[in-house]
PDB file of C-alpha atoms in Angstrom:
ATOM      1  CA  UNK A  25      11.998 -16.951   8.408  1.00  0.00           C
ATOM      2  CA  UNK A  26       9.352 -16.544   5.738  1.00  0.00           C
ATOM      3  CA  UNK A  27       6.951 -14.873   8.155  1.00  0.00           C
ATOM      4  CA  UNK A  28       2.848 -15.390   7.701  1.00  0.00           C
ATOM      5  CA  UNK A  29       2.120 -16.621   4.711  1.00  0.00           C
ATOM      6  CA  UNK A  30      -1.125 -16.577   3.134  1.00  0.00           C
ATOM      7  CA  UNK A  31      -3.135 -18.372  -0.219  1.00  0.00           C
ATOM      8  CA  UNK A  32      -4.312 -17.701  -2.142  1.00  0.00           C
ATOM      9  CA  UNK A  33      -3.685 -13.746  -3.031  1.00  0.00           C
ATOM     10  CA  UNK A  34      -7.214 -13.246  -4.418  1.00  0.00           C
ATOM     11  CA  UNK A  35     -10.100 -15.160  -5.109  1.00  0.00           C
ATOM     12  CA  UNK A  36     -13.223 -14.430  -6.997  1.00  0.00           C
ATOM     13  CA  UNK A  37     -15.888 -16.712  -6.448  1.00  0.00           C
ATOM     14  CA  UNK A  38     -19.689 -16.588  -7.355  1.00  0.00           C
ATOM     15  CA  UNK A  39     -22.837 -15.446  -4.453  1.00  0.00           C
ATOM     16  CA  UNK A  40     -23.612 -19.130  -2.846  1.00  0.00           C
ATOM     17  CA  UNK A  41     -19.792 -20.539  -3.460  1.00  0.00           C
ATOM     18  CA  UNK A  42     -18.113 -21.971  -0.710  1.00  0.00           C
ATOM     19  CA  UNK A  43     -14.394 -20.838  -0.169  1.00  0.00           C
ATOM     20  CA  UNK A  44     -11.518 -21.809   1.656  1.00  0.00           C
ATOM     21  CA  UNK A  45      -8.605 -19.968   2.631  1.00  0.00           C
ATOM     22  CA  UNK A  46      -5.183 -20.782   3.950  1.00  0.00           C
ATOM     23  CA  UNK A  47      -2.695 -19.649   6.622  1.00  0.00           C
ATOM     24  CA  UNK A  48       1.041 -20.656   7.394  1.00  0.00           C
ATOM     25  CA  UNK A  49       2.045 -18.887  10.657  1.00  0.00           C
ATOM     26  CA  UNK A  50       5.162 -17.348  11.372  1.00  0.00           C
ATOM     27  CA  UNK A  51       7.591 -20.608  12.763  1.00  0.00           C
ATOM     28  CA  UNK A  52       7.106 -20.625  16.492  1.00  0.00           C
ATOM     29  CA  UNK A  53       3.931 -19.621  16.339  1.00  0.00           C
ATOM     30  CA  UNK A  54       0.941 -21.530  17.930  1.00  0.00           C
ATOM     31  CA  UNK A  55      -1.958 -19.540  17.720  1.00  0.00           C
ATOM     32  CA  UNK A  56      -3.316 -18.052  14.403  1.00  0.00           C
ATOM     33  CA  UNK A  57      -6.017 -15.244  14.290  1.00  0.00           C
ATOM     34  CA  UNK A  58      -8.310 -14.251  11.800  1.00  0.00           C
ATOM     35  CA  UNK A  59      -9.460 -11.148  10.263  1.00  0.00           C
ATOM     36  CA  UNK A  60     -12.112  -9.612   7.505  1.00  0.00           C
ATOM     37  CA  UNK A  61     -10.821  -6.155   6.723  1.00  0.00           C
ATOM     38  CA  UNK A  62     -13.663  -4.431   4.232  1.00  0.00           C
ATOM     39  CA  UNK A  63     -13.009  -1.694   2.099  1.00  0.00           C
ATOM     40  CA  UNK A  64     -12.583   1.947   4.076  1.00  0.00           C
ATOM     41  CA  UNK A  65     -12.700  -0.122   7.296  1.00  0.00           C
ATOM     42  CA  UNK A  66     -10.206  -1.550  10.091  1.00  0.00           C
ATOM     43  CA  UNK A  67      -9.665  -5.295  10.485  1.00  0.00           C
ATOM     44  CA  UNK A  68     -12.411  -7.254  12.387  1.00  0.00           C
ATOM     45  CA  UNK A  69     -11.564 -10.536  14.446  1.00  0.00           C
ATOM     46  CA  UNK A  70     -13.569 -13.291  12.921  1.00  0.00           C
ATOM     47  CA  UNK A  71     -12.193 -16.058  15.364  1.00  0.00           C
ATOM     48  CA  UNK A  72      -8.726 -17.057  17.089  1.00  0.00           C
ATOM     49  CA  UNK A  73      -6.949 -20.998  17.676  1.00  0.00           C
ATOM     50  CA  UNK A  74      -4.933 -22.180  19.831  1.00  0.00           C
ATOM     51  CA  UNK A  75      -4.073 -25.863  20.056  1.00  0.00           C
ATOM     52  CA  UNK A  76      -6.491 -26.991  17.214  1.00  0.00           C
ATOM     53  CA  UNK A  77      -9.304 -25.467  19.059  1.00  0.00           C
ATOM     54  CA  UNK A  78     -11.661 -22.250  18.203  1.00  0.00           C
ATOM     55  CA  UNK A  79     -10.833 -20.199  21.522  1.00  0.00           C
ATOM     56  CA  UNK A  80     -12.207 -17.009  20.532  1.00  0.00           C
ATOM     57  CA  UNK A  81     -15.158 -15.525  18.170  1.00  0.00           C
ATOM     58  CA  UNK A  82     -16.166 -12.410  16.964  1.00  0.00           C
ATOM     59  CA  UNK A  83     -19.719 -11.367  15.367  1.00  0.00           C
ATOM     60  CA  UNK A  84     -19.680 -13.490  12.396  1.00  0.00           C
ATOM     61  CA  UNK A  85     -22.440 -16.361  11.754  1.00  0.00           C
ATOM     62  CA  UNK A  86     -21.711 -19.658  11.857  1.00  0.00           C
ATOM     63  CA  UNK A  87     -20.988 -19.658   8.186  1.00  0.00           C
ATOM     64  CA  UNK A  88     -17.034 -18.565   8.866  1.00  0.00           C
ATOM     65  CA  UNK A  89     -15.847 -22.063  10.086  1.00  0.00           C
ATOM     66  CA  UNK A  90     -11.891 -22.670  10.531  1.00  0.00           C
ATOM     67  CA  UNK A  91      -9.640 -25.081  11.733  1.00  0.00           C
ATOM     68  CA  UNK A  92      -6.124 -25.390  12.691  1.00  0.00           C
ATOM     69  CA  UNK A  93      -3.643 -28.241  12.182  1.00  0.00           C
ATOM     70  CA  UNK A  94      -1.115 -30.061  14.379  1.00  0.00           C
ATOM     71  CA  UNK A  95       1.589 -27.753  12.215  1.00  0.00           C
ATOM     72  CA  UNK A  96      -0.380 -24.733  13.462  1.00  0.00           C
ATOM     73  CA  UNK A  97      -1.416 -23.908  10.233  1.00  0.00           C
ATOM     74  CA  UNK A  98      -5.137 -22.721  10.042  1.00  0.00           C
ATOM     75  CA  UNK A  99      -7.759 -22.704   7.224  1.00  0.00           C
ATOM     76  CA  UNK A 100     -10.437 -20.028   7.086  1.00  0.00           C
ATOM     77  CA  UNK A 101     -14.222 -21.624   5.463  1.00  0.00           C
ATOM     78  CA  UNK A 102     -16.399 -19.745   4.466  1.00  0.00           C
ATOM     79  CA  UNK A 103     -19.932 -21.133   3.038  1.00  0.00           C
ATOM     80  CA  UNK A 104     -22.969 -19.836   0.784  1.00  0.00           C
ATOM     81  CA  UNK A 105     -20.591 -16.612   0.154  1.00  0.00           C
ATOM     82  CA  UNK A 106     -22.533 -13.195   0.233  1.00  0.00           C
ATOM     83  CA  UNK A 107     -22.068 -10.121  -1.521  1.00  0.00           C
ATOM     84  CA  UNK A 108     -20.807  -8.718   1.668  1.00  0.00           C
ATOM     85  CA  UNK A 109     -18.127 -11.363   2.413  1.00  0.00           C
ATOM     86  CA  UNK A 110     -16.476  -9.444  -0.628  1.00  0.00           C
ATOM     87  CA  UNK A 111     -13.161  -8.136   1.661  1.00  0.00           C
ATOM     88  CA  UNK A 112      -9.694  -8.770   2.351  1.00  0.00           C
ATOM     89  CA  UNK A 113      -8.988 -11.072   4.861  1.00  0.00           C
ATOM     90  CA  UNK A 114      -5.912 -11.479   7.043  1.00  0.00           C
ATOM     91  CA  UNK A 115      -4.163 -13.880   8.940  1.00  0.00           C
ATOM     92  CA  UNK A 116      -2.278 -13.647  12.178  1.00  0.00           C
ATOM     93  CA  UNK A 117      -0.123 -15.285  13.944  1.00  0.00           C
ATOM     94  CA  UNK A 118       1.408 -14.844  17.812  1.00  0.00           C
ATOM     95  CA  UNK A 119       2.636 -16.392  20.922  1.00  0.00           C
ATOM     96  CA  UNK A 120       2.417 -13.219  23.382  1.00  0.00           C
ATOM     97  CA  UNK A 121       0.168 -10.168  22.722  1.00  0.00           C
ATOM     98  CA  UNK A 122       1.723  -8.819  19.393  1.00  0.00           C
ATOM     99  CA  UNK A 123       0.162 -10.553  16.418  1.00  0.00           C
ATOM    100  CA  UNK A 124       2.175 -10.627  12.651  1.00  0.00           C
ATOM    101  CA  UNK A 125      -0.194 -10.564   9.957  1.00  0.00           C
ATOM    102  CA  UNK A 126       0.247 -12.265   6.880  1.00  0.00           C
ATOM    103  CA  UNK A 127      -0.167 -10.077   3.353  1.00  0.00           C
ATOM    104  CA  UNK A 128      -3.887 -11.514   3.077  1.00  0.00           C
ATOM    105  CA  UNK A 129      -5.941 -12.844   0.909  1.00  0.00           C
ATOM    106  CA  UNK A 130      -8.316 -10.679  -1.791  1.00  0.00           C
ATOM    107  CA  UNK A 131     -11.671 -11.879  -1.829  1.00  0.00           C
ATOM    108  CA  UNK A 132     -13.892 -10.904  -4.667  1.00  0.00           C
ATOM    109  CA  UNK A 133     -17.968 -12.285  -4.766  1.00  0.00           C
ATOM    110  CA  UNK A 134     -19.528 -11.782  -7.372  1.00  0.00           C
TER     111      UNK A 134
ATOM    112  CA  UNK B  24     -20.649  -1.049  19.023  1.00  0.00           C
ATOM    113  CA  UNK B  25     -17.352   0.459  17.589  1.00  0.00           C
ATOM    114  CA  UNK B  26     -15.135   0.107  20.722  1.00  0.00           C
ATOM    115  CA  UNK B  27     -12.586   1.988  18.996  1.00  0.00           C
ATOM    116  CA  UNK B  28     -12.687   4.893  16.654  1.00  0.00           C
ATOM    117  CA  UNK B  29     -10.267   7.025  14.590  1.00  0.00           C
ATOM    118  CA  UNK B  30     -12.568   9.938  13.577  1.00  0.00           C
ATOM    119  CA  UNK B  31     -10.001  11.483  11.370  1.00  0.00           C
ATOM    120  CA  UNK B  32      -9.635   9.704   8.246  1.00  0.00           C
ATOM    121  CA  UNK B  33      -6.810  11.481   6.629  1.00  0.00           C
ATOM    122  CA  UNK B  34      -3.428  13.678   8.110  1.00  0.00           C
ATOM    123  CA  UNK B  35      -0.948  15.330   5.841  1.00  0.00           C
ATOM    124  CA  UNK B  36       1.797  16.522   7.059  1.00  0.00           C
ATOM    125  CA  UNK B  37       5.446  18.460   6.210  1.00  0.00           C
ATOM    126  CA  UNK B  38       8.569  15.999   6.243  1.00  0.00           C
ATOM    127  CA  UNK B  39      10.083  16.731   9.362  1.00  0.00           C
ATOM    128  CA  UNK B  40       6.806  17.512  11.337  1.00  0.00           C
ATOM    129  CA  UNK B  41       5.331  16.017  13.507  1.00  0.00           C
ATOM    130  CA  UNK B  42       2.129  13.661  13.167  1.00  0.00           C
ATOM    131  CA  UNK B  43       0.171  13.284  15.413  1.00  0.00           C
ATOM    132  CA  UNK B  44      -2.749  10.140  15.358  1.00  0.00           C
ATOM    133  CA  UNK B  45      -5.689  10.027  17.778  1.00  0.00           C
ATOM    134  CA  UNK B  46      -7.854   7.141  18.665  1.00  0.00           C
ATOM    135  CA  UNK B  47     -10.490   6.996  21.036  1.00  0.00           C
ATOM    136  CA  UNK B  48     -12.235   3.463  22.703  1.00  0.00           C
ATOM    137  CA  UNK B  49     -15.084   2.529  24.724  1.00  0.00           C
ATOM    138  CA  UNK B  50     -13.845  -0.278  25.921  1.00  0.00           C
ATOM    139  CA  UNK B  51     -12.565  -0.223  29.598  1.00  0.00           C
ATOM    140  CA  UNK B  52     -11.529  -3.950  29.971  1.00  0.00           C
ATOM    141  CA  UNK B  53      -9.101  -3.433  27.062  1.00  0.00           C
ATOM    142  CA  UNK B  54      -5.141  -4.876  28.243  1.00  0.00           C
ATOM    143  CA  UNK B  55      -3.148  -2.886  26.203  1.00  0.00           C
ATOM    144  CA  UNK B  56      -3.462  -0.763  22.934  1.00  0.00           C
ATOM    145  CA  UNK B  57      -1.130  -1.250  19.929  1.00  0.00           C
ATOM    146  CA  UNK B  58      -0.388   0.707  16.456  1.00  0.00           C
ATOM    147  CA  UNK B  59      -0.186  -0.973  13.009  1.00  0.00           C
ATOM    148  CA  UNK B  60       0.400   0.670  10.133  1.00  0.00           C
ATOM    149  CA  UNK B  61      -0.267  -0.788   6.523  1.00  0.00           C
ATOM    150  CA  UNK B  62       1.316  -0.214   3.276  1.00  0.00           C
ATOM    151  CA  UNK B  63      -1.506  -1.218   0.085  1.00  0.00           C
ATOM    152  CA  UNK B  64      -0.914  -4.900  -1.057  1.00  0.00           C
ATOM    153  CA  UNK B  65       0.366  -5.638   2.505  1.00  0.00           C
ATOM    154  CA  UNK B  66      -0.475  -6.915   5.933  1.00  0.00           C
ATOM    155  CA  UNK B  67      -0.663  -4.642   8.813  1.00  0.00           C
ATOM    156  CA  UNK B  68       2.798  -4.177  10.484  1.00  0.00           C
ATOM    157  CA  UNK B  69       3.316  -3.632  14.197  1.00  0.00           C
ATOM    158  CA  UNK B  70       4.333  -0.281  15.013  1.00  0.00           C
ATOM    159  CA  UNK B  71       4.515   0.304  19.045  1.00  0.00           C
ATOM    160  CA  UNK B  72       2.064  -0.784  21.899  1.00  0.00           C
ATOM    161  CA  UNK B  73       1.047   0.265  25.487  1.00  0.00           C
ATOM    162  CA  UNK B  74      -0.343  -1.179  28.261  1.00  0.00           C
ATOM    163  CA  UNK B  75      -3.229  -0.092  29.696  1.00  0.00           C
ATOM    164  CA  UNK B  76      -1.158   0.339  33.433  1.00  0.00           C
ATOM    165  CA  UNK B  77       1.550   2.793  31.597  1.00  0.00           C
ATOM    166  CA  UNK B  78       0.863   6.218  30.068  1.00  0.00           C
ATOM    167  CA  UNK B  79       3.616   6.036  27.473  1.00  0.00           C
ATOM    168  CA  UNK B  80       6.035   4.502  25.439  1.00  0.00           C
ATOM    169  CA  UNK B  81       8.362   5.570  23.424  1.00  0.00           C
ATOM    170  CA  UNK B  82      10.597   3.878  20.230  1.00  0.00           C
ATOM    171  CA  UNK B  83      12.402   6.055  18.194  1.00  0.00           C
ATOM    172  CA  UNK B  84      11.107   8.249  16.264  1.00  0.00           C
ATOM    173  CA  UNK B  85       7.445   6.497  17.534  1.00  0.00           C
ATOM    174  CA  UNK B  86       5.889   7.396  21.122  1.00  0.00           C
ATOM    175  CA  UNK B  87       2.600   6.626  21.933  1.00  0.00           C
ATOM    176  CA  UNK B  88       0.254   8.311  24.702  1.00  0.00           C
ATOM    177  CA  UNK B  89      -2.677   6.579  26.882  1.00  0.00           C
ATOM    178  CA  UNK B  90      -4.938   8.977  28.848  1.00  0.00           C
ATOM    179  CA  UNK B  91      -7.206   6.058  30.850  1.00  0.00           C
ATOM    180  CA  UNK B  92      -9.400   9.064  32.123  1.00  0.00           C
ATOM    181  CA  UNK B  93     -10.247  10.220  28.732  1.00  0.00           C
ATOM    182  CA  UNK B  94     -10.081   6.725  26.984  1.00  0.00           C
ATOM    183  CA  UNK B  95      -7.988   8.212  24.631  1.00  0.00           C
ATOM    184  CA  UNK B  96      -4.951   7.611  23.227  1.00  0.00           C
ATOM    185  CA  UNK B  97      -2.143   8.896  20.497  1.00  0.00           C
ATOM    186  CA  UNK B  98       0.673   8.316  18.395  1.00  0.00           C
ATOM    187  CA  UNK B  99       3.501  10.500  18.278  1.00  0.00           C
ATOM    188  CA  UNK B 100       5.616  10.601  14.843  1.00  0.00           C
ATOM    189  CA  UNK B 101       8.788  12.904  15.309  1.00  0.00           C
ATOM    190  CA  UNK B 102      10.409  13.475  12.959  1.00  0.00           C
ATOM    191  CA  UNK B 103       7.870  12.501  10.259  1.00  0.00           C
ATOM    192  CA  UNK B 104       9.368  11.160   7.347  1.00  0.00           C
ATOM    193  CA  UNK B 105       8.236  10.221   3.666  1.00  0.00           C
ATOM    194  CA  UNK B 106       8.261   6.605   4.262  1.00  0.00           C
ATOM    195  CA  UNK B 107       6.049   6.940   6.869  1.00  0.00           C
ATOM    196  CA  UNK B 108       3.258   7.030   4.337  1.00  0.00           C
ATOM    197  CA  UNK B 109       0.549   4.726   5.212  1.00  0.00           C
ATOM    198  CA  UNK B 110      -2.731   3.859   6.898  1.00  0.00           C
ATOM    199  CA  UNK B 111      -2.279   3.713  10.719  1.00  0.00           C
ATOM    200  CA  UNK B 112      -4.399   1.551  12.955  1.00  0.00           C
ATOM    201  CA  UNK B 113      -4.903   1.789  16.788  1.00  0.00           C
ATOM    202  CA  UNK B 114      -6.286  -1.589  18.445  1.00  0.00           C
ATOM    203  CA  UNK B 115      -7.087  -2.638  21.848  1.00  0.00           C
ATOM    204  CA  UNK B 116      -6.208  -6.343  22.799  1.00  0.00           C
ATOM    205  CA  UNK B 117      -7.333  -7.683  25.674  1.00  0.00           C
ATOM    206  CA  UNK B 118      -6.242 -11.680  27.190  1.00  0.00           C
ATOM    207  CA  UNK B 119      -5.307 -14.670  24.273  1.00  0.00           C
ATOM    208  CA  UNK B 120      -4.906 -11.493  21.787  1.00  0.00           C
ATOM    209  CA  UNK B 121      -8.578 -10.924  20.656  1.00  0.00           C
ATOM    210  CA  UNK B 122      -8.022  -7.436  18.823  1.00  0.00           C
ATOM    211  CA  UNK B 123     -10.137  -5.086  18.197  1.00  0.00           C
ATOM    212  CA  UNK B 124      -9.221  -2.083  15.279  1.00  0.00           C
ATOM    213  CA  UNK B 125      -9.967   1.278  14.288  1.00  0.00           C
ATOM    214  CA  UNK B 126     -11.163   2.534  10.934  1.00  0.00           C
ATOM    215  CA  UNK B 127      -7.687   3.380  10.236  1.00  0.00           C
ATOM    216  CA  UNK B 128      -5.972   7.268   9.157  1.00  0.00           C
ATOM    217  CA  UNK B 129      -4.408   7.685   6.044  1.00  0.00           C
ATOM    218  CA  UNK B 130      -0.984   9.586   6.692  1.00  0.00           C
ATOM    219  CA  UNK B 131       0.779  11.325   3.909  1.00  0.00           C
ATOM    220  CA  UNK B 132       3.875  12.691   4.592  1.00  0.00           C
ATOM    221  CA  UNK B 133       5.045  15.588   1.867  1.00  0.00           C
ATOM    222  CA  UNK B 134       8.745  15.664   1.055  1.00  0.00           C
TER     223      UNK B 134
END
């Protein structure tokens, strides 16, 4: 079992880029979570799906878009990238309560 | 609005102490409460969780507390070991697995 997998492992993109990343969930798993975890700081929930649909949201403008595919694997979008979007972001994956999260993705804006 | 807060950043401790973790949270509508901890260059890895109806669990070396009243709770590492080296987060889940972190505590266990 390879686990959550995540790509890619960083990313440095320019202020105003667009950006997408990807997430493979652990096999089994149906819903995929994720996370922007900034320097010094604890994750934060950026959105959750279930069944190809966005079922949860946290504080993050509508410039975070994902999606999620019929394999469960989600994509993570982010447009006109910020200075501040500059963080690591993580991917989960779970059935029940207890979420595995993938190794993340490094994402540098420069 | 941080729900939930660590307010000590770092903990060293003596192998073969114990550590001790504290989180606090805001948040009364909260399910259950779990601990991650996170090596650098990895994801977070489950530790131990709680739900919000018990007042402790225990795995191993690993027990954590939950005092409702004082919307506080705490991990228990006994004994701590070397390996344990890592940042530790508390979260708070509540239904479909929305999570909600800490700023995380650096532990450093000394051999």
């Amino acid at each position: 079992d390879a686990g959550v997998t995540q790509s890619p492992t960083h990313l440095i993109k320019t202020r105003g880029q667009q950006v997408t990343l990807r997430c493979s969930p652990k096999s089994g798993h149906d819903t995929v979570s994720w996370y922007q975890q900034a320097l010094g700081q604890g994750p934060q929930f950026i959105f959750q799906y279930y069944e190809e649909e966005e079922r949860q949201r946290g504080n993050f403008p509508d410039r975070f878009s994902g999606h999620q595919f019929p394999n469960y694997s989600s994509e993570l979008n982010v447009n006109a990238l910020l200075l501040g979007d500059s963080a690591l972001y993580l991917c989960a994956s779970s059935t029940a309560y207890e979420q595995y999260f993938g190794p993340g993705t490094r994402l540098t804006v420069t | 609005d941080q729900q939930v807060k660590q307010n000590s950043p770092s903990l060293s401790v003596q192998e073969g102490r114990i550590s001790i973790l504290n989180c606090d949270y805001t948040n009364s509508m909260f399910d259950y409460f779990l601990w991650y901890k996170k090596y650098p260059a990895e994801g977070p890895t489950f530790l131990i969780s709680i739900s919000s109806i018990k007042d402790k669990n225990e795995d191993g070396r690993f027990t954590v507390f939950l005092n409702k009243s004082a919307k506080h709770l705490s991990l228990h590492i006994v004994p701590s070991q070397p390996g344990d080296s890592a940042v530790y987060f508390c979260g708070g889940g509540t239904s479909y697995g929305k999570l909600t972190f800490g700023q995380g505590t650096i532990l450093t266990v000394h051999p």
